[in-house]
């Protein structure tokens, strides 16, 4: 897999029927290693190891309903009170981050009401703070640590 713009982490892999899987410490299972999953697993480790977010507050790949459509978010970090602190949208490294990527996460956030957004393709990371009063988001240099 491609080297990403994250610190180096150690991962558990398994090979089954010529398909490589990577262990997801949040879902507590092996998942097929696709380029987007490679980015997701690095991002999870970044949130835990660099930003000190507790594993117990992180949720991965859950279904949500947006305008009667079933969607899945990549990563959500909750506050201790159960409200959502951060939504992360992961893309494969070959996918360029565009306005449509931000539109996607903004649509999710209409329902989820997170304070912060992160969009990454593993090579480029973008961070935003929500401004609900003015209905916009402001770009940040980084996301806050826990």
Short mmCIF file of N, CA, C and O in Angstrom, two decimals:
data_model
loop_
_atom_site.label_atom_id
_atom_site.label_comp_id
_atom_site.label_asym_id
_atom_site.label_seq_id
_atom_site.Cartn_x
_atom_site.Cartn_y
_atom_site.Cartn_z
N UNK A 1 0.84 -1.19 0.00
CA UNK A 1 0.00 0.00 0.00
C UNK A 1 0.88 1.25 0.00
O UNK A 1 2.00 1.22 0.45
N UNK A 2 0.29 2.30 -0.43
CA UNK A 2 0.98 3.58 -0.60
C UNK A 2 1.36 4.22 0.73
O UNK A 2 0.61 4.14 1.70
N UNK A 3 2.51 4.87 0.78
CA UNK A 3 2.93 5.64 1.96
C UNK A 3 2.02 6.87 2.05
O UNK A 3 1.79 7.55 1.05
N UNK A 4 1.50 7.12 3.24
CA UNK A 4 0.57 8.24 3.45
C UNK A 4 1.21 9.33 4.29
O UNK A 4 2.24 9.12 4.93
N UNK A 5 0.59 10.47 4.31
CA UNK A 5 1.06 11.63 5.06
C UNK A 5 0.53 11.57 6.50
O UNK A 5 -0.20 12.44 6.94
N UNK A 6 0.87 10.49 7.17
CA UNK A 6 0.56 10.26 8.59
C UNK A 6 1.82 9.69 9.21
O UNK A 6 2.68 9.16 8.49
N UNK A 7 1.94 9.73 10.53
CA UNK A 7 3.05 9.01 11.16
C UNK A 7 2.96 7.52 10.81
O UNK A 7 1.92 7.03 10.40
N UNK A 8 4.06 6.80 11.01
CA UNK A 8 4.08 5.37 10.75
C UNK A 8 3.44 4.62 11.91
O UNK A 8 3.78 4.88 13.07
N UNK A 9 2.52 3.73 11.61
CA UNK A 9 1.85 2.92 12.62
C UNK A 9 2.04 1.45 12.27
O UNK A 9 2.25 1.10 11.11
N UNK A 10 1.95 0.60 13.29
CA UNK A 10 2.01 -0.84 13.00
C UNK A 10 0.57 -1.37 12.96
O UNK A 10 -0.27 -0.99 13.77
N UNK A 11 0.33 -2.23 11.99
CA UNK A 11 -1.00 -2.79 11.77
C UNK A 11 -0.92 -4.30 11.77
O UNK A 11 0.12 -4.89 11.50
N UNK A 12 -2.05 -4.94 12.06
CA UNK A 12 -2.17 -6.39 11.95
C UNK A 12 -2.84 -6.70 10.62
O UNK A 12 -3.89 -6.12 10.30
N UNK A 13 -2.25 -7.62 9.87
CA UNK A 13 -2.78 -8.02 8.58
C UNK A 13 -3.08 -9.51 8.59
O UNK A 13 -2.50 -10.27 9.36
N UNK A 14 -3.96 -9.91 7.69
CA UNK A 14 -4.23 -11.33 7.48
C UNK A 14 -4.55 -11.52 6.02
O UNK A 14 -5.12 -10.65 5.37
N UNK A 15 -4.14 -12.66 5.50
CA UNK A 15 -4.37 -12.98 4.09
C UNK A 15 -5.32 -14.17 4.04
O UNK A 15 -5.04 -15.21 4.61
N UNK A 16 -6.45 -14.00 3.36
CA UNK A 16 -7.45 -15.05 3.26
C UNK A 16 -7.96 -15.09 1.83
O UNK A 16 -8.50 -14.10 1.34
N UNK A 17 -7.77 -16.22 1.17
CA UNK A 17 -8.21 -16.39 -0.22
C UNK A 17 -7.66 -15.27 -1.12
O UNK A 17 -8.38 -14.67 -1.91
N UNK A 18 -6.37 -14.99 -0.94
CA UNK A 18 -5.66 -13.96 -1.71
C UNK A 18 -6.22 -12.55 -1.52
O UNK A 18 -6.03 -11.68 -2.36
N UNK A 19 -6.92 -12.34 -0.44
CA UNK A 19 -7.39 -11.00 -0.09
C UNK A 19 -6.74 -10.61 1.24
O UNK A 19 -6.83 -11.34 2.22
N UNK A 20 -6.10 -9.45 1.24
CA UNK A 20 -5.45 -8.97 2.45
C UNK A 20 -6.46 -8.18 3.27
O UNK A 20 -7.21 -7.35 2.73
N UNK A 21 -6.49 -8.45 4.56
CA UNK A 21 -7.35 -7.71 5.49
C UNK A 21 -6.48 -7.03 6.52
O UNK A 21 -5.37 -7.47 6.82
N UNK A 22 -7.01 -5.95 7.07
CA UNK A 22 -6.34 -5.19 8.12
C UNK A 22 -7.25 -5.17 9.34
O UNK A 22 -8.48 -5.10 9.20
N UNK A 23 -6.64 -5.24 10.53
CA UNK A 23 -7.45 -5.27 11.75
C UNK A 23 -7.87 -3.85 12.13
O UNK A 23 -7.05 -2.95 12.21
N UNK A 24 -9.16 -3.67 12.34
CA UNK A 24 -9.73 -2.40 12.77
C UNK A 24 -9.95 -2.48 14.28
O UNK A 24 -10.79 -3.26 14.75
N UNK A 25 -9.20 -1.69 15.05
CA UNK A 25 -9.27 -1.74 16.51
C UNK A 25 -10.58 -1.18 17.04
O UNK A 25 -10.94 -1.46 18.19
N UNK A 26 -11.30 -0.40 16.25
CA UNK A 26 -12.59 0.14 16.69
C UNK A 26 -13.69 -0.90 16.47
O UNK A 26 -14.46 -1.21 17.37
N UNK A 27 -13.75 -1.44 15.26
CA UNK A 27 -14.77 -2.45 14.95
C UNK A 27 -14.40 -3.83 15.49
O UNK A 27 -15.22 -4.74 15.49
N UNK A 28 -13.14 -3.98 15.92
CA UNK A 28 -12.62 -5.22 16.48
C UNK A 28 -12.79 -6.40 15.53
O UNK A 28 -13.24 -7.49 15.93
N UNK A 29 -12.42 -6.15 14.28
CA UNK A 29 -12.47 -7.23 13.28
C UNK A 29 -11.54 -6.88 12.12
O UNK A 29 -11.14 -5.73 11.96
N UNK A 30 -11.22 -7.89 11.34
CA UNK A 30 -10.44 -7.67 10.13
C UNK A 30 -11.38 -7.22 9.02
O UNK A 30 -12.48 -7.75 8.88
N UNK A 31 -10.94 -6.24 8.25
CA UNK A 31 -11.71 -5.73 7.11
C UNK A 31 -10.80 -5.76 5.87
O UNK A 31 -9.59 -5.61 5.98
N UNK A 32 -11.41 -5.97 4.71
CA UNK A 32 -10.66 -6.04 3.46
C UNK A 32 -9.87 -4.74 3.27
O UNK A 32 -10.40 -3.65 3.44
N UNK A 33 -8.62 -4.89 2.93
CA UNK A 33 -7.74 -3.73 2.78
C UNK A 33 -7.89 -3.14 1.38
O UNK A 33 -7.34 -3.66 0.41
N UNK A 34 -8.66 -2.08 1.30
CA UNK A 34 -8.84 -1.28 0.09
C UNK A 34 -8.09 0.04 0.32
O UNK A 34 -7.80 0.39 1.46
N UNK A 35 -7.81 0.81 -0.73
CA UNK A 35 -7.11 2.08 -0.53
C UNK A 35 -7.80 3.02 0.48
O UNK A 35 -7.13 3.62 1.32
N UNK A 36 -9.13 3.12 0.43
CA UNK A 36 -9.82 3.99 1.39
C UNK A 36 -9.70 3.45 2.81
O UNK A 36 -9.56 4.22 3.77
N UNK A 37 -9.72 2.13 2.97
CA UNK A 37 -9.57 1.52 4.30
C UNK A 37 -8.17 1.78 4.85
O UNK A 37 -8.00 2.00 6.05
N UNK A 38 -7.16 1.79 4.00
CA UNK A 38 -5.79 2.10 4.39
C UNK A 38 -5.74 3.51 4.98
O UNK A 38 -5.14 3.74 6.03
N UNK A 39 -6.41 4.45 4.34
CA UNK A 39 -6.48 5.83 4.84
C UNK A 39 -7.26 5.86 6.16
O UNK A 39 -6.83 6.49 7.13
N UNK A 40 -8.40 5.16 6.22
CA UNK A 40 -9.23 5.15 7.43
C UNK A 40 -8.45 4.63 8.62
O UNK A 40 -8.49 5.21 9.71
N UNK A 41 -7.70 3.53 8.44
CA UNK A 41 -6.95 2.95 9.56
C UNK A 41 -5.82 3.87 10.02
O UNK A 41 -5.56 3.98 11.23
N UNK A 42 -5.18 4.56 9.10
CA UNK A 42 -4.17 5.55 9.49
C UNK A 42 -4.83 6.69 10.27
O UNK A 42 -4.29 7.16 11.27
N UNK A 43 -5.97 7.12 9.80
CA UNK A 43 -6.66 8.24 10.46
C UNK A 43 -7.11 7.85 11.87
O UNK A 43 -6.97 8.64 12.81
N UNK A 44 -7.62 6.64 12.03
CA UNK A 44 -8.01 6.16 13.36
C UNK A 44 -6.80 6.20 14.30
O UNK A 44 -6.89 6.70 15.42
N UNK A 45 -5.67 5.69 13.83
CA UNK A 45 -4.45 5.71 14.65
C UNK A 45 -3.99 7.12 14.95
O UNK A 45 -3.52 7.41 16.05
N UNK A 46 -4.12 8.02 13.97
CA UNK A 46 -3.77 9.43 14.17
C UNK A 46 -4.63 10.04 15.28
O UNK A 46 -4.11 10.71 16.18
N UNK A 47 -5.93 9.79 15.24
CA UNK A 47 -6.84 10.34 16.26
C UNK A 47 -6.52 9.79 17.65
O UNK A 47 -6.53 10.53 18.63
N UNK A 48 -6.19 8.51 17.71
CA UNK A 48 -5.90 7.88 19.01
C UNK A 48 -4.50 8.26 19.51
O UNK A 48 -4.34 8.70 20.66
N UNK A 49 -3.51 8.10 18.66
CA UNK A 49 -2.11 8.25 19.10
C UNK A 49 -1.58 9.67 19.09
O UNK A 49 -0.75 10.03 19.93
N UNK A 50 -2.02 10.48 18.16
CA UNK A 50 -1.51 11.86 18.06
C UNK A 50 -2.44 12.86 18.74
O UNK A 50 -1.99 13.83 19.33
N UNK A 51 -3.73 12.64 18.64
CA UNK A 51 -4.71 13.61 19.16
C UNK A 51 -5.33 13.15 20.48
O UNK A 51 -6.14 13.88 21.07
N UNK A 52 -4.98 11.96 20.94
CA UNK A 52 -5.40 11.43 22.25
C UNK A 52 -6.91 11.26 22.42
O UNK A 52 -7.42 11.36 23.53
N UNK A 53 -7.62 10.99 21.33
CA UNK A 53 -9.05 10.71 21.45
C UNK A 53 -9.22 9.29 21.99
O UNK A 53 -8.58 8.36 21.49
N UNK A 54 -10.06 9.11 23.01
CA UNK A 54 -10.26 7.77 23.57
C UNK A 54 -10.95 6.85 22.55
O UNK A 54 -11.89 7.26 21.87
N UNK A 55 -10.48 5.61 22.48
CA UNK A 55 -11.07 4.62 21.58
C UNK A 55 -12.57 4.50 21.84
O UNK A 55 -13.36 4.34 20.91
N UNK A 56 -12.96 4.61 23.11
CA UNK A 56 -14.38 4.44 23.47
C UNK A 56 -15.29 5.51 22.88
O UNK A 56 -16.50 5.33 22.81
N UNK A 57 -14.72 6.64 22.42
CA UNK A 57 -15.53 7.71 21.85
C UNK A 57 -15.50 7.72 20.31
O UNK A 57 -16.08 8.61 19.70
N UNK A 58 -14.83 6.74 19.71
CA UNK A 58 -14.69 6.70 18.25
C UNK A 58 -15.61 5.63 17.67
O UNK A 58 -15.70 4.52 18.20
N UNK A 59 -16.29 5.99 16.60
CA UNK A 59 -17.20 5.07 15.91
C UNK A 59 -16.83 5.06 14.43
O UNK A 59 -16.49 6.11 13.88
N UNK A 60 -16.91 3.90 13.79
CA UNK A 60 -16.46 3.76 12.40
C UNK A 60 -17.56 3.11 11.55
O UNK A 60 -18.20 2.15 11.98
N UNK A 61 -17.75 3.67 10.33
CA UNK A 61 -18.59 3.06 9.30
C UNK A 61 -19.98 2.71 9.79
O UNK A 61 -20.38 1.54 9.77
N UNK A 62 -20.73 3.70 10.19
CA UNK A 62 -22.11 3.46 10.61
C UNK A 62 -23.06 4.12 9.62
O UNK A 62 -22.75 5.15 9.02
N UNK A 63 -24.23 3.52 9.49
CA UNK A 63 -25.23 4.02 8.56
C UNK A 63 -26.00 5.18 9.17
O UNK A 63 -26.34 5.16 10.36
N UNK A 64 -26.27 6.19 8.34
CA UNK A 64 -27.14 7.30 8.74
C UNK A 64 -28.12 7.55 7.60
O UNK A 64 -27.87 7.16 6.46
N UNK A 65 -29.24 8.16 7.91
CA UNK A 65 -30.24 8.49 6.90
C UNK A 65 -30.17 9.99 6.63
O UNK A 65 -30.31 10.80 7.54
N UNK A 66 -29.93 10.34 5.36
CA UNK A 66 -29.88 11.74 4.94
C UNK A 66 -30.89 11.91 3.81
O UNK A 66 -30.74 11.28 2.77
N UNK A 67 -31.90 12.74 4.03
CA UNK A 67 -32.94 12.96 3.01
C UNK A 67 -33.51 11.63 2.48
O UNK A 67 -33.60 11.41 1.28
N UNK A 68 -33.85 10.74 3.39
CA UNK A 68 -34.42 9.42 3.07
C UNK A 68 -33.45 8.49 2.33
O UNK A 68 -33.85 7.47 1.79
N UNK A 69 -32.16 8.84 2.26
CA UNK A 69 -31.16 7.99 1.63
C UNK A 69 -30.24 7.42 2.70
O UNK A 69 -29.85 8.12 3.63
N UNK A 70 -29.88 6.15 2.54
CA UNK A 70 -28.95 5.52 3.47
C UNK A 70 -27.52 5.88 3.06
O UNK A 70 -27.13 5.65 1.92
N UNK A 71 -26.77 6.44 3.98
CA UNK A 71 -25.37 6.80 3.77
C UNK A 71 -24.56 6.20 4.91
O UNK A 71 -25.10 5.80 5.93
N UNK A 72 -23.24 6.19 4.74
CA UNK A 72 -22.34 5.71 5.80
C UNK A 72 -21.26 6.74 6.04
O UNK A 72 -20.63 7.19 5.10
N UNK A 73 -21.07 7.08 7.30
CA UNK A 73 -19.94 7.95 7.60
C UNK A 73 -18.71 7.09 7.84
O UNK A 73 -18.82 5.92 8.17
N UNK A 74 -17.53 7.69 7.66
CA UNK A 74 -16.29 6.95 7.86
C UNK A 74 -15.92 6.86 9.35
O UNK A 74 -15.79 5.78 9.89
N UNK A 75 -15.73 8.02 9.96
CA UNK A 75 -15.32 8.06 11.38
C UNK A 75 -16.07 9.19 12.06
O UNK A 75 -16.19 10.29 11.51
N UNK A 76 -16.55 8.90 13.26
CA UNK A 76 -17.15 9.93 14.11
C UNK A 76 -16.50 9.83 15.48
O UNK A 76 -16.26 8.72 15.98
N UNK A 77 -16.19 10.98 16.06
CA UNK A 77 -15.70 11.03 17.44
C UNK A 77 -16.78 11.75 18.25
O UNK A 77 -17.22 12.85 17.90
N UNK A 78 -17.20 11.09 19.32
CA UNK A 78 -18.23 11.63 20.20
C UNK A 78 -17.60 12.41 21.34
O UNK A 78 -16.46 12.17 21.73
N UNK A 79 -18.37 13.33 21.90
CA UNK A 79 -18.01 13.97 23.16
C UNK A 79 -18.45 13.02 24.28
O UNK A 79 -19.31 12.15 24.06
N UNK A 80 -17.91 13.19 25.48
CA UNK A 80 -18.34 12.31 26.58
C UNK A 80 -19.87 12.37 26.84
O UNK A 80 -20.44 11.39 27.29
N UNK A 81 -20.52 13.48 26.48
CA UNK A 81 -21.97 13.59 26.71
C UNK A 81 -22.79 12.91 25.60
O UNK A 81 -24.01 12.93 25.63
N UNK A 82 -22.11 12.35 24.58
CA UNK A 82 -22.81 11.63 23.52
C UNK A 82 -23.06 12.43 22.26
O UNK A 82 -23.43 11.88 21.23
N UNK A 83 -22.88 13.75 22.32
CA UNK A 83 -23.02 14.54 21.09
C UNK A 83 -21.77 14.35 20.23
O UNK A 83 -20.74 13.86 20.71
N UNK A 84 -21.85 14.73 18.97
CA UNK A 84 -20.76 14.46 18.05
C UNK A 84 -19.78 15.63 18.00
O UNK A 84 -20.17 16.78 17.83
N UNK A 85 -18.52 15.30 18.18
CA UNK A 85 -17.44 16.28 18.20
C UNK A 85 -16.81 16.45 16.83
O UNK A 85 -16.55 17.57 16.39
N UNK A 86 -16.57 15.34 16.13
CA UNK A 86 -15.80 15.36 14.89
C UNK A 86 -16.34 14.31 13.92
O UNK A 86 -16.63 13.18 14.33
N UNK A 87 -16.47 14.70 12.65
CA UNK A 87 -16.76 13.75 11.58
C UNK A 87 -15.54 13.73 10.65
O UNK A 87 -15.02 14.79 10.31
N UNK A 88 -15.13 12.53 10.26
CA UNK A 88 -14.00 12.39 9.33
C UNK A 88 -14.50 11.69 8.07
O UNK A 88 -15.13 10.63 8.16
N UNK A 89 -14.21 12.27 6.93
CA UNK A 89 -14.50 11.66 5.64
C UNK A 89 -13.17 11.23 5.03
O UNK A 89 -12.28 12.06 4.82
N UNK A 90 -13.03 9.93 4.77
CA UNK A 90 -11.80 9.39 4.19
C UNK A 90 -12.03 9.03 2.73
O UNK A 90 -13.05 8.44 2.38
N UNK A 91 -11.07 9.35 1.92
CA UNK A 91 -11.08 9.01 0.50
C UNK A 91 -9.79 8.25 0.19
O UNK A 91 -8.79 8.38 0.89
N UNK A 92 -9.81 7.49 -0.88
CA UNK A 92 -8.60 6.80 -1.33
C UNK A 92 -7.57 7.84 -1.78
O UNK A 92 -7.94 8.94 -2.22
N UNK A 93 -6.29 7.52 -1.67
CA UNK A 93 -5.24 8.50 -2.04
C UNK A 93 -5.37 9.04 -3.47
O UNK A 93 -5.02 10.18 -3.72
N UNK A 94 -5.86 8.24 -4.38
CA UNK A 94 -5.96 8.70 -5.77
C UNK A 94 -7.12 9.67 -6.00
O UNK A 94 -7.21 10.31 -7.05
N UNK A 95 -8.01 9.79 -5.01
CA UNK A 95 -9.16 10.69 -5.13
C UNK A 95 -8.74 12.09 -4.68
O UNK A 95 -8.26 12.28 -3.56
N UNK A 96 -8.91 13.06 -5.55
CA UNK A 96 -8.62 14.44 -5.18
C UNK A 96 -9.74 14.97 -4.29
O UNK A 96 -10.92 14.71 -4.53
N UNK A 97 -9.34 15.72 -3.27
CA UNK A 97 -10.31 16.35 -2.39
C UNK A 97 -10.86 17.57 -3.14
O UNK A 97 -10.10 18.44 -3.55
N UNK A 98 -12.17 17.62 -3.30
CA UNK A 98 -12.79 18.70 -4.07
C UNK A 98 -13.93 19.32 -3.27
O UNK A 98 -14.25 18.87 -2.16
N UNK A 99 -14.55 20.30 -3.85
CA UNK A 99 -15.71 20.93 -3.21
C UNK A 99 -16.81 19.90 -2.96
O UNK A 99 -17.49 19.94 -1.94
N UNK A 100 -16.97 18.95 -3.87
CA UNK A 100 -18.03 17.94 -3.68
C UNK A 100 -17.75 17.07 -2.45
O UNK A 100 -18.68 16.61 -1.80
N UNK A 101 -16.48 16.87 -2.12
CA UNK A 101 -16.13 16.11 -0.91
C UNK A 101 -16.59 16.89 0.32
O UNK A 101 -17.17 16.32 1.25
N UNK A 102 -16.35 18.20 0.32
CA UNK A 102 -16.79 19.03 1.45
C UNK A 102 -18.32 19.11 1.49
O UNK A 102 -18.91 19.11 2.56
N UNK A 103 -18.96 19.15 0.32
CA UNK A 103 -20.42 19.17 0.27
C UNK A 103 -20.98 17.89 0.89
O UNK A 103 -21.98 17.93 1.61
N UNK A 104 -20.32 16.76 0.60
CA UNK A 104 -20.76 15.47 1.16
C UNK A 104 -20.72 15.49 2.68
O UNK A 104 -21.70 15.16 3.34
N UNK A 105 -19.59 15.89 3.25
CA UNK A 105 -19.47 15.88 4.71
C UNK A 105 -20.38 16.95 5.33
O UNK A 105 -20.93 16.74 6.40
N UNK A 106 -20.58 18.06 4.63
CA UNK A 106 -21.48 19.10 5.14
C UNK A 106 -22.92 18.59 5.18
O UNK A 106 -23.66 18.88 6.13
N UNK A 107 -23.32 17.81 4.16
CA UNK A 107 -24.67 17.21 4.16
C UNK A 107 -24.82 16.27 5.35
O UNK A 107 -25.84 16.27 6.03
N UNK A 108 -23.81 15.45 5.60
CA UNK A 108 -23.85 14.55 6.76
C UNK A 108 -24.01 15.36 8.04
O UNK A 108 -24.74 15.00 8.94
N UNK A 109 -23.30 16.48 8.07
CA UNK A 109 -23.28 17.26 9.30
C UNK A 109 -24.59 18.01 9.55
O UNK A 109 -24.84 18.43 10.67
N UNK A 110 -25.42 18.17 8.54
CA UNK A 110 -26.75 18.76 8.77
C UNK A 110 -27.52 17.91 9.79
O UNK A 110 -28.25 18.44 10.61
N UNK A 111 -27.33 16.59 9.72
CA UNK A 111 -27.98 15.68 10.67
C UNK A 111 -27.16 15.49 11.94
O UNK A 111 -27.71 15.42 13.03
N UNK A 112 -25.84 15.38 11.78
CA UNK A 112 -24.99 14.97 12.90
C UNK A 112 -24.58 16.12 13.83
O UNK A 112 -24.32 15.90 14.99
N UNK A 113 -24.47 17.33 13.30
CA UNK A 113 -24.15 18.53 14.09
C UNK A 113 -22.81 18.45 14.83
O UNK A 113 -22.70 18.80 16.00
N UNK A 114 -21.78 17.99 14.13
CA UNK A 114 -20.44 17.93 14.73
C UNK A 114 -19.83 19.32 14.81
O UNK A 114 -20.13 20.19 14.00
N UNK A 115 -18.95 19.51 15.78
CA UNK A 115 -18.24 20.78 15.94
C UNK A 115 -17.12 20.93 14.91
O UNK A 115 -16.80 22.04 14.49
N UNK A 116 -16.50 19.80 14.54
CA UNK A 116 -15.36 19.82 13.63
C UNK A 116 -15.53 18.80 12.51
O UNK A 116 -16.17 17.77 12.70
N UNK A 117 -14.92 19.10 11.36
CA UNK A 117 -14.92 18.21 10.21
C UNK A 117 -13.46 17.98 9.80
O UNK A 117 -12.64 18.88 9.89
N UNK A 118 -13.19 16.77 9.33
CA UNK A 118 -11.88 16.45 8.76
C UNK A 118 -12.11 15.69 7.47
O UNK A 118 -12.92 14.76 7.44
N UNK A 119 -11.42 16.08 6.43
CA UNK A 119 -11.47 15.38 5.15
C UNK A 119 -10.03 15.02 4.79
O UNK A 119 -9.15 15.87 4.85
N UNK A 120 -9.81 13.75 4.43
CA UNK A 120 -8.46 13.32 4.09
C UNK A 120 -8.48 12.26 3.00
O UNK A 120 -9.40 11.45 2.94
N UNK A 121 -7.47 12.29 2.17
CA UNK A 121 -7.22 11.18 1.24
C UNK A 121 -5.90 10.51 1.62
O UNK A 121 -5.33 9.76 0.85
N UNK A 122 -5.45 10.77 2.83
CA UNK A 122 -4.20 10.19 3.33
C UNK A 122 -2.98 11.00 2.96
O UNK A 122 -1.97 10.92 3.63
N UNK A 123 -3.09 11.78 1.92
CA UNK A 123 -1.98 12.62 1.47
C UNK A 123 -2.21 14.07 1.87
O UNK A 123 -1.30 14.77 2.31
N UNK A 124 -3.45 14.52 1.73
CA UNK A 124 -3.85 15.88 2.11
C UNK A 124 -4.96 15.80 3.14
O UNK A 124 -5.90 15.02 2.99
N UNK A 125 -4.82 16.61 4.19
CA UNK A 125 -5.80 16.62 5.27
C UNK A 125 -6.35 18.04 5.39
O UNK A 125 -5.58 19.02 5.37
N UNK A 126 -7.65 18.15 5.53
CA UNK A 126 -8.31 19.45 5.70
C UNK A 126 -9.16 19.38 6.96
O UNK A 126 -9.86 18.39 7.19
N UNK A 127 -9.10 20.45 7.73
CA UNK A 127 -9.81 20.52 9.01
C UNK A 127 -10.68 21.77 9.01
O UNK A 127 -10.25 22.83 8.57
N UNK A 128 -11.88 21.63 9.55
CA UNK A 128 -12.81 22.76 9.61
C UNK A 128 -13.49 22.80 10.97
O UNK A 128 -13.77 21.76 11.56
N UNK A 129 -13.78 24.01 11.41
CA UNK A 129 -14.62 24.23 12.58
C UNK A 129 -15.96 24.73 12.08
O UNK A 129 -16.02 25.59 11.21
N UNK A 130 -17.02 24.19 12.62
CA UNK A 130 -18.36 24.60 12.20
C UNK A 130 -18.74 25.93 12.85
O UNK A 130 -18.44 26.17 14.01
N UNK A 131 -19.39 26.75 12.07
CA UNK A 131 -19.98 27.99 12.56
C UNK A 131 -21.47 27.89 12.26
O UNK A 131 -21.93 28.26 11.18
N UNK A 132 -22.22 27.33 13.20
CA UNK A 132 -23.64 27.07 12.98
C UNK A 132 -24.44 28.36 12.89
O UNK A 132 -25.42 28.44 12.15
N UNK A 133 -24.00 29.37 13.62
CA UNK A 133 -24.72 30.66 13.60
C UNK A 133 -24.73 31.25 12.19
O UNK A 133 -25.75 31.72 11.70
N UNK A 134 -23.59 31.21 11.52
CA UNK A 134 -23.47 31.78 10.17
C UNK A 134 -23.61 30.72 9.06
O UNK A 134 -23.40 31.03 7.89
N UNK A 135 -23.92 29.49 9.47
CA UNK A 135 -24.12 28.38 8.53
C UNK A 135 -22.95 28.21 7.56
O UNK A 135 -23.13 28.18 6.34
N UNK A 136 -21.74 28.10 8.13
CA UNK A 136 -20.56 27.90 7.30
C UNK A 136 -19.52 27.14 8.12
O UNK A 136 -19.73 26.84 9.29
N UNK A 137 -18.41 26.82 7.47
CA UNK A 137 -17.29 26.22 8.19
C UNK A 137 -16.05 27.02 7.89
O UNK A 137 -15.92 27.65 6.84
N UNK A 138 -15.14 27.03 8.87
CA UNK A 138 -13.90 27.78 8.76
C UNK A 138 -12.74 26.79 8.79
O UNK A 138 -12.68 25.92 9.66
N UNK A 139 -11.83 26.93 7.83
CA UNK A 139 -10.68 26.03 7.76
C UNK A 139 -9.72 26.30 8.91
O UNK A 139 -9.53 27.43 9.32
N UNK A 140 -9.12 25.22 9.41
CA UNK A 140 -8.15 25.28 10.50
C UNK A 140 -6.84 24.64 10.03
O UNK A 140 -6.84 23.84 9.10
N UNK A 141 -5.76 24.94 10.72
CA UNK A 141 -4.47 24.32 10.42
C UNK A 141 -4.43 22.88 10.95
O UNK A 141 -3.71 22.04 10.42
N UNK A 142 -5.23 22.59 11.97
CA UNK A 142 -5.23 21.27 12.60
C UNK A 142 -6.52 21.14 13.40
O UNK A 142 -7.22 22.12 13.63
N UNK A 143 -6.81 19.92 13.85
CA UNK A 143 -7.94 19.75 14.76
C UNK A 143 -7.41 19.73 16.18
O UNK A 143 -6.27 19.34 16.41
N UNK A 144 -8.25 20.14 17.13
CA UNK A 144 -7.79 20.14 18.53
C UNK A 144 -7.53 18.73 19.04
O UNK A 144 -8.18 17.78 18.58
N UNK A 145 -6.62 18.61 19.97
CA UNK A 145 -6.42 17.35 20.67
C UNK A 145 -7.55 17.18 21.68
O UNK A 145 -8.21 18.16 22.04
N UNK A 146 -7.71 15.96 22.16
CA UNK A 146 -8.77 15.69 23.12
C UNK A 146 -8.47 16.37 24.44
O UNK A 146 -7.36 16.40 24.90
#
